[in-house]
């Protein structure tokens, strides 16, 4: 009887799903390209994770390659001289990126919201969005040009104060500053869009009530606007943690060189050299799987903590 009831309930649920799909077919069609993208380029390639536990050979393929278990993981942690340096550099770059880049769009969104002149507000927003549409290659080229020791505008300006030219792109201690600074410039404006959408959803009567209570502009921003942005901030923070063990590979590969390996060499660049240049696919996949596992654990842990102390979470 219970089995029959469950089967009937299952059929009803399936029919409800079909009904909703027919009713909102235009919306589902709009979703289709995005779903196909994730299925083809994100989910299907997961099958290749198997080679992290094999001595993969292109000739033998995945089914014919020898299974070696966790050998590549052990080799990375215990037999790779630079393993801990790579992990340290990856963590530090992401910590700096999280500390300095994540708050900037929040502050910008608050400032944009406080601008009352619509024309000026539109101009400033457009200017801040522009770097997002530049390719990483162009951004890296701009950084190289600006920071050149001989012809760079930065060294030229330092010369006005009697400071000797600095080889910015050849000094390990400058790499993290350059990377994080370029990330802030490229992504800060575009990152304000979600926060501005959250601000637009704040009930205007809350501002009126705050004014009646004697709150000034700063207090309204702090106690009304910022609180309205809080759910979006939490969700984006948790999502950012999912990429904590990854870095902007393209930008790093374009900006780093052997002189800056001490601080610039990260797990992604190591995977590129080991997997693509050296064709050691199994080892590179093992390192990539380690990165993904850490990111997954961070997201799950952060979401659990957030859900415990607030109503905003991913799930």
mmCIF file with all atom_site columns, N, CA and C in Angstrom, residues 215-275:
data_model
loop_
_atom_site.group_PDB
_atom_site.id
_atom_site.type_symbol
_atom_site.label_atom_id
_atom_site.label_alt_id
_atom_site.label_comp_id
_atom_site.label_asym_id
_atom_site.label_entity_id
_atom_site.label_seq_id
_atom_site.pdbx_PDB_ins_code
_atom_site.Cartn_x
_atom_site.Cartn_y
_atom_site.Cartn_z
_atom_site.occupancy
_atom_site.B_iso_or_equiv
_atom_site.pdbx_formal_charge
_atom_site.auth_seq_id
_atom_site.auth_comp_id
_atom_site.auth_asym_id
_atom_site.auth_atom_id
_atom_site.pdbx_PDB_model_num
ATOM 1   N N  . UNK A 1 215 ? 18.423 59.896 12.020  1.00 0.00 ? 215 UNK A N  1
ATOM 2   C CA . UNK A 1 215 ? 19.640 59.329 11.435  1.00 0.00 ? 215 UNK A CA 1
ATOM 3   C C  . UNK A 1 215 ? 20.155 60.219 10.309  1.00 0.00 ? 215 UNK A C  1
ATOM 4   N N  . UNK A 1 216 ? 21.463 60.474 10.294  1.00 0.00 ? 216 UNK A N  1
ATOM 5   C CA . UNK A 1 216 ? 22.058 61.234 9.200   1.00 0.00 ? 216 UNK A CA 1
ATOM 6   C C  . UNK A 1 216 ? 22.372 60.298 8.034   1.00 0.00 ? 216 UNK A C  1
ATOM 7   N N  . UNK A 1 217 ? 22.975 60.835 6.952   1.00 0.00 ? 217 UNK A N  1
ATOM 8   C CA . UNK A 1 217 ? 23.229 60.035 5.752   1.00 0.00 ? 217 UNK A CA 1
ATOM 9   C C  . UNK A 1 217 ? 24.117 58.832 6.060   1.00 0.00 ? 217 UNK A C  1
ATOM 10  N N  . UNK A 1 218 ? 25.164 59.059 6.848   1.00 0.00 ? 218 UNK A N  1
ATOM 11  C CA . UNK A 1 218 ? 26.079 57.963 7.165   1.00 0.00 ? 218 UNK A CA 1
ATOM 12  C C  . UNK A 1 218 ? 25.376 56.885 7.986   1.00 0.00 ? 218 UNK A C  1
ATOM 13  N N  . UNK A 1 219 ? 24.565 57.287 8.940   1.00 0.00 ? 219 UNK A N  1
ATOM 14  C CA . UNK A 1 219 ? 23.846 56.321 9.776   1.00 0.00 ? 219 UNK A CA 1
ATOM 15  C C  . UNK A 1 219 ? 22.811 55.540 8.968   1.00 0.00 ? 219 UNK A C  1
ATOM 16  N N  . UNK A 1 220 ? 22.164 56.210 8.010   1.00 0.00 ? 220 UNK A N  1
ATOM 17  C CA . UNK A 1 220 ? 21.229 55.501 7.127   1.00 0.00 ? 220 UNK A CA 1
ATOM 18  C C  . UNK A 1 220 ? 21.970 54.460 6.291   1.00 0.00 ? 220 UNK A C  1
ATOM 19  N N  . UNK A 1 221 ? 23.139 54.844 5.787   1.00 0.00 ? 221 UNK A N  1
ATOM 20  C CA . UNK A 1 221 ? 23.939 53.927 4.987   1.00 0.00 ? 221 UNK A CA 1
ATOM 21  C C  . UNK A 1 221 ? 24.368 52.716 5.820   1.00 0.00 ? 221 UNK A C  1
ATOM 22  N N  . UNK A 1 222 ? 24.745 52.982 7.054   1.00 0.00 ? 222 UNK A N  1
ATOM 23  C CA . UNK A 1 222 ? 25.245 51.916 7.926   1.00 0.00 ? 222 UNK A CA 1
ATOM 24  C C  . UNK A 1 222 ? 24.141 50.978 8.407   1.00 0.00 ? 222 UNK A C  1
ATOM 25  N N  . UNK A 1 223 ? 23.010 51.543 8.813   1.00 0.00 ? 223 UNK A N  1
ATOM 26  C CA . UNK A 1 223 ? 21.972 50.742 9.463   1.00 0.00 ? 223 UNK A CA 1
ATOM 27  C C  . UNK A 1 223 ? 20.845 50.294 8.534   1.00 0.00 ? 223 UNK A C  1
ATOM 28  N N  . UNK A 1 224 ? 20.751 50.889 7.342   1.00 0.00 ? 224 UNK A N  1
ATOM 29  C CA . UNK A 1 224 ? 19.693 50.500 6.405   1.00 0.00 ? 224 UNK A CA 1
ATOM 30  C C  . UNK A 1 224 ? 20.289 49.885 5.136   1.00 0.00 ? 224 UNK A C  1
ATOM 31  N N  . UNK A 1 225 ? 21.106 50.668 4.424   1.00 0.00 ? 225 UNK A N  1
ATOM 32  C CA . UNK A 1 225 ? 21.654 50.198 3.148   1.00 0.00 ? 225 UNK A CA 1
ATOM 33  C C  . UNK A 1 225 ? 22.544 48.977 3.333   1.00 0.00 ? 225 UNK A C  1
ATOM 34  N N  . UNK A 1 226 ? 23.478 49.052 4.255   1.00 0.00 ? 226 UNK A N  1
ATOM 35  C CA . UNK A 1 226 ? 24.423 47.953 4.468   1.00 0.00 ? 226 UNK A CA 1
ATOM 36  C C  . UNK A 1 226 ? 23.711 46.683 4.921   1.00 0.00 ? 226 UNK A C  1
ATOM 37  N N  . UNK A 1 227 ? 22.705 46.844 5.755   1.00 0.00 ? 227 UNK A N  1
ATOM 38  C CA . UNK A 1 227 ? 21.928 45.681 6.213   1.00 0.00 ? 227 UNK A CA 1
ATOM 39  C C  . UNK A 1 227 ? 21.173 45.039 5.046   1.00 0.00 ? 227 UNK A C  1
ATOM 40  N N  . UNK A 1 228 ? 20.675 45.853 4.121   1.00 0.00 ? 228 UNK A N  1
ATOM 41  C CA . UNK A 1 228 ? 19.991 45.330 2.948   1.00 0.00 ? 228 UNK A CA 1
ATOM 42  C C  . UNK A 1 228 ? 20.918 44.567 2.014   1.00 0.00 ? 228 UNK A C  1
ATOM 43  N N  . UNK A 1 229 ? 22.206 44.913 2.043   1.00 0.00 ? 229 UNK A N  1
ATOM 44  C CA . UNK A 1 229 ? 23.190 44.234 1.199   1.00 0.00 ? 229 UNK A CA 1
ATOM 45  C C  . UNK A 1 229 ? 23.704 42.948 1.832   1.00 0.00 ? 229 UNK A C  1
ATOM 46  N N  . UNK A 1 230 ? 23.450 42.765 3.099   1.00 0.00 ? 230 UNK A N  1
ATOM 47  C CA . UNK A 1 230 ? 24.056 41.671 3.861   1.00 0.00 ? 230 UNK A CA 1
ATOM 48  C C  . UNK A 1 230 ? 23.822 40.284 3.252   1.00 0.00 ? 230 UNK A C  1
ATOM 49  N N  . UNK A 1 231 ? 22.580 39.910 2.842   1.00 0.00 ? 231 UNK A N  1
ATOM 50  C CA . UNK A 1 231 ? 22.387 38.572 2.259   1.00 0.00 ? 231 UNK A CA 1
ATOM 51  C C  . UNK A 1 231 ? 23.245 38.322 1.022   1.00 0.00 ? 231 UNK A C  1
ATOM 52  N N  . UNK A 1 232 ? 23.351 39.329 0.147   1.00 0.00 ? 232 UNK A N  1
ATOM 53  C CA . UNK A 1 232 ? 24.172 39.182 -1.061  1.00 0.00 ? 232 UNK A CA 1
ATOM 54  C C  . UNK A 1 232 ? 25.646 39.060 -0.691  1.00 0.00 ? 232 UNK A C  1
ATOM 55  N N  . UNK A 1 233 ? 26.086 39.841 0.284   1.00 0.00 ? 233 UNK A N  1
ATOM 56  C CA . UNK A 1 233 ? 27.472 39.775 0.738   1.00 0.00 ? 233 UNK A CA 1
ATOM 57  C C  . UNK A 1 233 ? 27.817 38.378 1.236   1.00 0.00 ? 233 UNK A C  1
ATOM 58  N N  . UNK A 1 234 ? 26.926 37.778 2.009   1.00 0.00 ? 234 UNK A N  1
ATOM 59  C CA . UNK A 1 234 ? 27.162 36.446 2.562   1.00 0.00 ? 234 UNK A CA 1
ATOM 60  C C  . UNK A 1 234 ? 27.272 35.403 1.457   1.00 0.00 ? 234 UNK A C  1
ATOM 61  N N  . UNK A 1 235 ? 26.330 35.428 0.522   1.00 0.00 ? 235 UNK A N  1
ATOM 62  C CA . UNK A 1 235 ? 26.324 34.442 -0.564  1.00 0.00 ? 235 UNK A CA 1
ATOM 63  C C  . UNK A 1 235 ? 27.581 34.567 -1.417  1.00 0.00 ? 235 UNK A C  1
ATOM 64  N N  . UNK A 1 236 ? 27.963 35.792 -1.782  1.00 0.00 ? 236 UNK A N  1
ATOM 65  C CA . UNK A 1 236 ? 29.155 36.000 -2.604  1.00 0.00 ? 236 UNK A CA 1
ATOM 66  C C  . UNK A 1 236 ? 30.420 35.609 -1.853  1.00 0.00 ? 236 UNK A C  1
ATOM 67  N N  . UNK A 1 237 ? 30.445 35.847 -0.552  1.00 0.00 ? 237 UNK A N  1
ATOM 68  C CA . UNK A 1 237 ? 31.607 35.461 0.249   1.00 0.00 ? 237 UNK A CA 1
ATOM 69  C C  . UNK A 1 237 ? 31.779 33.943 0.256   1.00 0.00 ? 237 UNK A C  1
ATOM 70  N N  . UNK A 1 238 ? 30.684 33.225 0.441   1.00 0.00 ? 238 UNK A N  1
ATOM 71  C CA . UNK A 1 238 ? 30.748 31.756 0.446   1.00 0.00 ? 238 UNK A CA 1
ATOM 72  C C  . UNK A 1 238 ? 31.178 31.236 -0.924  1.00 0.00 ? 238 UNK A C  1
ATOM 73  N N  . UNK A 1 239 ? 30.638 31.818 -1.993  1.00 0.00 ? 239 UNK A N  1
ATOM 74  C CA . UNK A 1 239 ? 31.018 31.404 -3.347  1.00 0.00 ? 239 UNK A CA 1
ATOM 75  C C  . UNK A 1 239 ? 32.490 31.691 -3.625  1.00 0.00 ? 239 UNK A C  1
ATOM 76  N N  . UNK A 1 240 ? 32.980 32.816 -3.111  1.00 0.00 ? 240 UNK A N  1
ATOM 77  C CA . UNK A 1 240 ? 34.392 33.168 -3.295  1.00 0.00 ? 240 UNK A CA 1
ATOM 78  C C  . UNK A 1 240 ? 35.300 32.139 -2.642  1.00 0.00 ? 240 UNK A C  1
ATOM 79  N N  . UNK A 1 241 ? 34.896 31.621 -1.490  1.00 0.00 ? 241 UNK A N  1
ATOM 80  C CA . UNK A 1 241 ? 35.704 30.612 -0.805  1.00 0.00 ? 241 UNK A CA 1
ATOM 81  C C  . UNK A 1 241 ? 35.842 29.340 -1.638  1.00 0.00 ? 241 UNK A C  1
ATOM 82  N N  . UNK A 1 242 ? 34.875 29.077 -2.510  1.00 0.00 ? 242 UNK A N  1
ATOM 83  C CA . UNK A 1 242 ? 34.956 27.905 -3.369  1.00 0.00 ? 242 UNK A CA 1
ATOM 84  C C  . UNK A 1 242 ? 36.122 27.954 -4.335  1.00 0.00 ? 242 UNK A C  1
ATOM 85  N N  . UNK A 1 243 ? 36.617 29.152 -4.619  1.00 0.00 ? 243 UNK A N  1
ATOM 86  C CA . UNK A 1 243 ? 37.762 29.321 -5.526  1.00 0.00 ? 243 UNK A CA 1
ATOM 87  C C  . UNK A 1 243 ? 39.033 29.687 -4.756  1.00 0.00 ? 243 UNK A C  1
ATOM 88  N N  . UNK A 1 244 ? 39.024 29.398 -3.448  1.00 0.00 ? 244 UNK A N  1
ATOM 89  C CA . UNK A 1 244 ? 40.120 29.864 -2.599  1.00 0.00 ? 244 UNK A CA 1
ATOM 90  C C  . UNK A 1 244 ? 41.466 29.269 -3.003  1.00 0.00 ? 244 UNK A C  1
ATOM 91  N N  . UNK A 1 245 ? 41.481 28.024 -3.440  1.00 0.00 ? 245 UNK A N  1
ATOM 92  C CA . UNK A 1 245 ? 42.743 27.386 -3.821  1.00 0.00 ? 245 UNK A CA 1
ATOM 93  C C  . UNK A 1 245 ? 43.071 27.591 -5.293  1.00 0.00 ? 245 UNK A C  1
ATOM 94  N N  . UNK A 1 246 ? 42.282 28.405 -5.965  1.00 0.00 ? 246 UNK A N  1
ATOM 95  C CA . UNK A 1 246 ? 42.567 28.744 -7.353  1.00 0.00 ? 246 UNK A CA 1
ATOM 96  C C  . UNK A 1 246 ? 42.944 30.217 -7.432  1.00 0.00 ? 246 UNK A C  1
ATOM 97  N N  . UNK A 1 247 ? 43.637 30.582 -8.462  1.00 0.00 ? 247 UNK A N  1
ATOM 98  C CA . UNK A 1 247 ? 44.014 31.981 -8.666  1.00 0.00 ? 247 UNK A CA 1
ATOM 99  C C  . UNK A 1 247 ? 43.808 32.336 -10.131 1.00 0.00 ? 247 UNK A C  1
ATOM 100 N N  . UNK A 1 248 ? 43.944 33.624 -10.437 1.00 0.00 ? 248 UNK A N  1
ATOM 101 C CA . UNK A 1 248 ? 43.799 34.062 -11.821 1.00 0.00 ? 248 UNK A CA 1
ATOM 102 C C  . UNK A 1 248 ? 44.945 33.558 -12.671 1.00 0.00 ? 248 UNK A C  1
ATOM 103 N N  . UNK A 1 249 ? 44.823 32.308 -13.144 1.00 0.00 ? 249 UNK A N  1
ATOM 104 C CA . UNK A 1 249 ? 45.915 31.638 -13.857 1.00 0.00 ? 249 UNK A CA 1
ATOM 105 C C  . UNK A 1 249 ? 46.430 32.450 -15.037 1.00 0.00 ? 249 UNK A C  1
ATOM 106 N N  . UNK A 1 250 ? 45.514 32.976 -15.849 1.00 0.00 ? 250 UNK A N  1
ATOM 107 C CA . UNK A 1 250 ? 45.943 33.686 -17.053 1.00 0.00 ? 250 UNK A CA 1
ATOM 108 C C  . UNK A 1 250 ? 46.813 34.892 -16.716 1.00 0.00 ? 250 UNK A C  1
ATOM 109 N N  . UNK A 1 251 ? 46.376 35.660 -15.732 1.00 0.00 ? 251 UNK A N  1
ATOM 110 C CA . UNK A 1 251 ? 47.125 36.866 -15.378 1.00 0.00 ? 251 UNK A CA 1
ATOM 111 C C  . UNK A 1 251 ? 48.491 36.523 -14.798 1.00 0.00 ? 251 UNK A C  1
ATOM 112 N N  . UNK A 1 252 ? 48.530 35.491 -13.961 1.00 0.00 ? 252 UNK A N  1
ATOM 113 C CA . UNK A 1 252 ? 49.805 35.097 -13.349 1.00 0.00 ? 252 UNK A CA 1
ATOM 114 C C  . UNK A 1 252 ? 50.771 34.598 -14.413 1.00 0.00 ? 252 UNK A C  1
ATOM 115 N N  . UNK A 1 253 ? 50.289 33.760 -15.319 1.00 0.00 ? 253 UNK A N  1
ATOM 116 C CA . UNK A 1 253 ? 51.163 33.196 -16.350 1.00 0.00 ? 253 UNK A CA 1
ATOM 117 C C  . UNK A 1 253 ? 51.710 34.289 -17.266 1.00 0.00 ? 253 UNK A C  1
ATOM 118 N N  . UNK A 1 254 ? 50.962 35.397 -17.401 1.00 0.00 ? 254 UNK A N  1
ATOM 119 C CA . UNK A 1 254 ? 51.405 36.508 -18.243 1.00 0.00 ? 254 UNK A CA 1
ATOM 120 C C  . UNK A 1 254 ? 52.350 37.459 -17.512 1.00 0.00 ? 254 UNK A C  1
ATOM 121 N N  . UNK A 1 255 ? 52.251 37.515 -16.182 1.00 0.00 ? 255 UNK A N  1
ATOM 122 C CA . UNK A 1 255 ? 53.046 38.481 -15.417 1.00 0.00 ? 255 UNK A CA 1
ATOM 123 C C  . UNK A 1 255 ? 54.275 37.884 -14.739 1.00 0.00 ? 255 UNK A C  1
ATOM 124 N N  . UNK A 1 256 ? 54.231 36.585 -14.454 1.00 0.00 ? 256 UNK A N  1
ATOM 125 C CA . UNK A 1 256 ? 55.352 36.048 -13.672 1.00 0.00 ? 256 UNK A CA 1
ATOM 126 C C  . UNK A 1 256 ? 56.520 35.652 -14.563 1.00 0.00 ? 256 UNK A C  1
ATOM 127 N N  . UNK A 1 257 ? 57.657 35.447 -13.951 1.00 0.00 ? 257 UNK A N  1
ATOM 128 C CA . UNK A 1 257 ? 58.876 35.026 -14.637 1.00 0.00 ? 257 UNK A CA 1
ATOM 129 C C  . UNK A 1 257 ? 59.762 34.336 -13.604 1.00 0.00 ? 257 UNK A C  1
ATOM 130 N N  . UNK A 1 258 ? 60.844 33.678 -14.041 1.00 0.00 ? 258 UNK A N  1
ATOM 131 C CA . UNK A 1 258 ? 61.688 32.947 -13.076 1.00 0.00 ? 258 UNK A CA 1
ATOM 132 C C  . UNK A 1 258 ? 62.170 33.789 -11.898 1.00 0.00 ? 258 UNK A C  1
ATOM 133 N N  . UNK A 1 259 ? 62.308 35.105 -12.072 1.00 0.00 ? 259 UNK A N  1
ATOM 134 C CA . UNK A 1 259 ? 62.774 35.950 -10.969 1.00 0.00 ? 259 UNK A CA 1
ATOM 135 C C  . UNK A 1 259 ? 61.728 36.098 -9.866  1.00 0.00 ? 259 UNK A C  1
ATOM 136 N N  . UNK A 1 260 ? 60.452 35.909 -10.214 1.00 0.00 ? 260 UNK A N  1
ATOM 137 C CA . UNK A 1 260 ? 59.384 36.098 -9.220  1.00 0.00 ? 260 UNK A CA 1
ATOM 138 C C  . UNK A 1 260 ? 58.733 34.780 -8.796  1.00 0.00 ? 260 UNK A C  1
ATOM 139 N N  . UNK A 1 261 ? 59.320 33.653 -9.196  1.00 0.00 ? 261 UNK A N  1
ATOM 140 C CA . UNK A 1 261 ? 58.748 32.353 -8.834  1.00 0.00 ? 261 UNK A CA 1
ATOM 141 C C  . UNK A 1 261 ? 58.562 32.200 -7.325  1.00 0.00 ? 261 UNK A C  1
ATOM 142 N N  . UNK A 1 262 ? 59.435 32.805 -6.544  1.00 0.00 ? 262 UNK A N  1
ATOM 143 C CA . UNK A 1 262 ? 59.400 32.627 -5.092  1.00 0.00 ? 262 UNK A CA 1
ATOM 144 C C  . UNK A 1 262 ? 58.038 33.008 -4.507  1.00 0.00 ? 262 UNK A C  1
ATOM 145 N N  . UNK A 1 263 ? 57.378 34.018 -5.066  1.00 0.00 ? 263 UNK A N  1
ATOM 146 C CA . UNK A 1 263 ? 56.060 34.432 -4.566  1.00 0.00 ? 263 UNK A CA 1
ATOM 147 C C  . UNK A 1 263 ? 54.951 34.261 -5.602  1.00 0.00 ? 263 UNK A C  1
ATOM 148 N N  . UNK A 1 264 ? 55.313 34.115 -6.877  1.00 0.00 ? 264 UNK A N  1
ATOM 149 C CA . UNK A 1 264 ? 54.302 34.096 -7.946  1.00 0.00 ? 264 UNK A CA 1
ATOM 150 C C  . UNK A 1 264 ? 53.903 32.694 -8.386  1.00 0.00 ? 264 UNK A C  1
ATOM 151 N N  . UNK A 1 265 ? 54.750 31.712 -8.136  1.00 0.00 ? 265 UNK A N  1
ATOM 152 C CA . UNK A 1 265 ? 54.450 30.354 -8.590  1.00 0.00 ? 265 UNK A CA 1
ATOM 153 C C  . UNK A 1 265 ? 53.377 29.735 -7.696  1.00 0.00 ? 265 UNK A C  1
ATOM 154 N N  . UNK A 1 266 ? 52.242 29.382 -8.281  1.00 0.00 ? 266 UNK A N  1
ATOM 155 C CA . UNK A 1 266 ? 51.108 28.852 -7.517  1.00 0.00 ? 266 UNK A CA 1
ATOM 156 C C  . UNK A 1 266 ? 50.714 27.485 -8.080  1.00 0.00 ? 266 UNK A C  1
ATOM 157 N N  . UNK A 1 267 ? 49.715 26.871 -7.475  1.00 0.00 ? 267 UNK A N  1
ATOM 158 C CA . UNK A 1 267 ? 49.306 25.528 -7.892  1.00 0.00 ? 267 UNK A CA 1
ATOM 159 C C  . UNK A 1 267 ? 48.852 25.493 -9.347  1.00 0.00 ? 267 UNK A C  1
ATOM 160 N N  . UNK A 1 268 ? 48.129 26.512 -9.793  1.00 0.00 ? 268 UNK A N  1
ATOM 161 C CA . UNK A 1 268 ? 47.641 26.523 -11.176 1.00 0.00 ? 268 UNK A CA 1
ATOM 162 C C  . UNK A 1 268 ? 48.772 26.574 -12.194 1.00 0.00 ? 268 UNK A C  1
ATOM 163 N N  . UNK A 1 269 ? 49.786 27.380 -11.920 1.00 0.00 ? 269 UNK A N  1
ATOM 164 C CA . UNK A 1 269 ? 50.914 27.460 -12.855 1.00 0.00 ? 269 UNK A CA 1
ATOM 165 C C  . UNK A 1 269 ? 51.722 26.167 -12.832 1.00 0.00 ? 269 UNK A C  1
ATOM 166 N N  . UNK A 1 270 ? 51.817 25.551 -11.661 1.00 0.00 ? 270 UNK A N  1
ATOM 167 C CA . UNK A 1 270 ? 52.508 24.261 -11.547 1.00 0.00 ? 270 UNK A CA 1
ATOM 168 C C  . UNK A 1 270 ? 51.763 23.192 -12.341 1.00 0.00 ? 270 UNK A C  1
ATOM 169 N N  . UNK A 1 271 ? 50.436 23.172 -12.228 1.00 0.00 ? 271 UNK A N  1
ATOM 170 C CA . UNK A 1 271 ? 49.621 22.211 -12.981 1.00 0.00 ? 271 UNK A CA 1
ATOM 171 C C  . UNK A 1 271 ? 49.805 22.421 -14.481 1.00 0.00 ? 271 UNK A C  1
ATOM 172 N N  . UNK A 1 272 ? 49.877 23.677 -14.907 1.00 0.00 ? 272 UNK A N  1
ATOM 173 C CA . UNK A 1 272 ? 50.089 23.985 -16.328 1.00 0.00 ? 272 UNK A CA 1
ATOM 174 C C  . UNK A 1 272 ? 51.430 23.431 -16.810 1.00 0.00 ? 272 UNK A C  1
ATOM 175 N N  . UNK A 1 273 ? 52.488 23.693 -16.044 1.00 0.00 ? 273 UNK A N  1
ATOM 176 C CA . UNK A 1 273 ? 53.818 23.229 -16.465 1.00 0.00 ? 273 UNK A CA 1
ATOM 177 C C  . UNK A 1 273 ? 53.905 21.706 -16.442 1.00 0.00 ? 273 UNK A C  1
ATOM 178 N N  . UNK A 1 274 ? 53.341 21.107 -15.394 1.00 0.00 ? 274 UNK A N  1
ATOM 179 C CA . UNK A 1 274 ? 53.444 19.655 -15.248 1.00 0.00 ? 274 UNK A CA 1
ATOM 180 C C  . UNK A 1 274 ? 52.494 18.915 -16.187 1.00 0.00 ? 274 UNK A C  1
ATOM 181 N N  . UNK A 1 275 ? 51.299 19.441 -16.357 1.00 0.00 ? 275 UNK A N  1
ATOM 182 C CA . UNK A 1 275 ? 50.315 18.738 -17.168 1.00 0.00 ? 275 UNK A CA 1
ATOM 183 C C  . UNK A 1 275 ? 50.409 19.021 -18.651 1.00 0.00 ? 275 UNK A C  1
#
